[in-house]
CSV table of C-alpha atoms in Angstrom, one decimal:
chain,number,residue,atom,x,y,z
A,1,MET,CA,0.0,0.0,0.0
A,2,GLY,CA,2.9,2.3,0.7
A,3,GLU,CA,4.4,1.8,-2.7
A,4,SER,CA,1.2,2.8,-4.5
A,5,ASN,CA,1.1,6.1,-2.6
A,6,ARG,CA,4.6,7.0,-3.6
A,7,THR,CA,3.9,6.0,-7.2
A,8,GLU,CA,0.7,8.1,-7.3
A,9,THR,CA,2.5,11.1,-5.8
A,10,TRP,CA,5.4,10.7,-8.3
A,11,GLN,CA,2.9,10.4,-11.2
A,12,GLN,CA,0.9,13.5,-10.0
A,13,SER,CA,4.1,15.5,-9.8
A,14,LEU,CA,5.2,14.4,-13.2
A,15,GLN,CA,1.8,15.1,-14.7
A,16,ALA,CA,1.9,18.6,-13.2
A,17,VAL,CA,5.3,19.3,-14.7
A,18,LEU,CA,4.2,18.0,-18.1
A,19,ASN,CA,1.1,20.1,-18.0
A,20,ALA,CA,3.1,23.2,-17.2
A,21,LEU,CA,5.6,22.5,-19.9
A,22,ASN,CA,2.8,21.9,-22.4
A,23,GLN,CA,1.1,25.2,-21.5
A,24,THR,CA,4.4,27.0,-21.8
A,25,LEU,CA,5.1,25.5,-25.2
A,26,HIS,CA,1.7,26.4,-26.6
A,27,GLY,CA,1.9,30.0,-25.3
A,28,ALA,CA,-0.9,29.8,-22.7
A,29,VAL,CA,1.6,30.7,-20.0
A,30,PRO,CA,4.4,33.0,-20.8
A,31,CYS,CA,7.9,32.0,-19.9
A,32,PRO,CA,9.5,34.0,-17.1
A,33,GLY,CA,11.7,36.7,-18.6
A,34,GLY,CA,10.4,36.1,-22.1
A,35,ALA,CA,8.0,38.0,-24.3
A,36,PRO,CA,4.3,37.4,-23.8
A,37,ALA,CA,2.6,35.2,-26.3
A,38,SER,CA,0.7,38.1,-28.0
A,39,THR,CA,4.0,39.9,-28.8
A,40,ALA,CA,5.7,36.7,-29.9
A,41,VAL,CA,3.1,36.1,-32.5
A,42,ALA,CA,3.3,39.7,-33.7
A,43,THR,CA,7.1,39.5,-34.1
A,44,ARG,CA,6.8,36.4,-36.2
A,45,GLY,CA,4.5,38.1,-38.5
A,46,GLY,CA,1.5,35.9,-37.6
A,47,HIS,CA,2.8,32.8,-39.4
A,48,GLY,CA,2.5,30.5,-36.4
A,49,GLY,CA,1.0,27.1,-36.6
A,50,ARG,CA,1.7,23.4,-36.9
A,51,ASN,CA,4.7,23.8,-39.2
A,52,ASP,CA,6.8,26.2,-37.1
A,53,ASN,CA,9.7,23.7,-37.1
A,54,ALA,CA,9.4,22.4,-40.6
A,55,TYR,CA,12.7,23.9,-41.6
A,56,MET,CA,14.4,21.9,-38.8
A,57,TYR,CA,12.9,18.6,-40.2
A,58,ILE,CA,14.1,19.5,-43.7
A,59,LEU,CA,17.5,20.3,-42.4
A,60,PHE,CA,17.6,17.0,-40.5
A,61,VAL,CA,16.6,15.0,-43.5
A,62,MET,CA,19.2,16.8,-45.7
A,63,THR,CA,21.9,16.1,-43.1
A,64,LEU,CA,21.0,12.4,-43.0
A,65,PHE,CA,21.0,12.3,-46.9
A,66,ALA,CA,24.4,14.0,-47.0
A,67,ALA,CA,25.9,11.6,-44.4
A,68,THR,CA,24.6,8.6,-46.4
A,69,VAL,CA,25.9,9.8,-49.7
A,70,GLY,CA,29.3,10.8,-48.2
A,71,SER,CA,29.7,7.4,-46.6
A,72,LEU,CA,28.8,5.7,-49.9
A,73,ILE,CA,31.4,7.8,-51.8
A,74,LEU,CA,34.0,7.2,-49.1
A,75,GLY,CA,33.4,3.5,-49.1
A,76,TYR,CA,33.6,3.3,-52.9
A,77,THR,CA,36.9,5.2,-53.1
A,78,ARG,CA,38.5,3.1,-50.4
A,79,SER,CA,37.4,-0.1,-52.0
A,80,ARG,CA,38.9,1.0,-55.3
A,81,LYS,CA,42.2,1.7,-53.5
A,82,VAL,CA,42.2,-1.8,-52.0
A,83,ASP,CA,41.5,-3.4,-55.4
A,84,LYS,CA,44.5,-1.5,-56.9
A,85,ARG,CA,46.9,-2.8,-54.2
A,86,SER,CA,45.9,-6.4,-54.5
A,87,ASP,CA,45.5,-6.5,-58.3
A,88,PRO,CA,47.3,-9.6,-59.7
A,89,TYR,CA,49.0,-7.6,-62.4
A,90,HIS,CA,50.6,-5.2,-60.0
A,91,VAL,CA,51.7,-8.1,-57.8
A,92,TYR,CA,53.3,-9.7,-60.8
A,93,ILE,CA,55.1,-6.5,-61.8
A,94,LYS,CA,56.3,-6.0,-58.3
A,95,ASN,CA,57.7,-9.6,-58.1
A,96,ARG,CA,59.2,-9.3,-61.6
A,97,VAL,CA,61.0,-6.1,-60.8
A,98,SER,CA,62.4,-7.5,-57.6
A,99,MET,CA,63.8,-10.5,-59.5
A,100,ILE,CA,65.8,-8.3,-62.0
């Protein structure tokens, strides 16, 4: 019975923190030291909405794409260097020159 009371208290505290954070993020409660929600919307030009962070998503996807392409290019160039070193023709020439 004691465990359930501590769990309920912890859950209520967590729920209160999450509610406060949610209200702050949606502009219902202004952040301390920050501009009120009405002036924040006015400074953005009134373009608020669901897609406020769409540019961050696009930037994230472009970064993942660049990392993928970069790793593919790097892997391909390294594999070509390995093939050149172990090429039988080059090994033959190396052994032939050392014999002369």
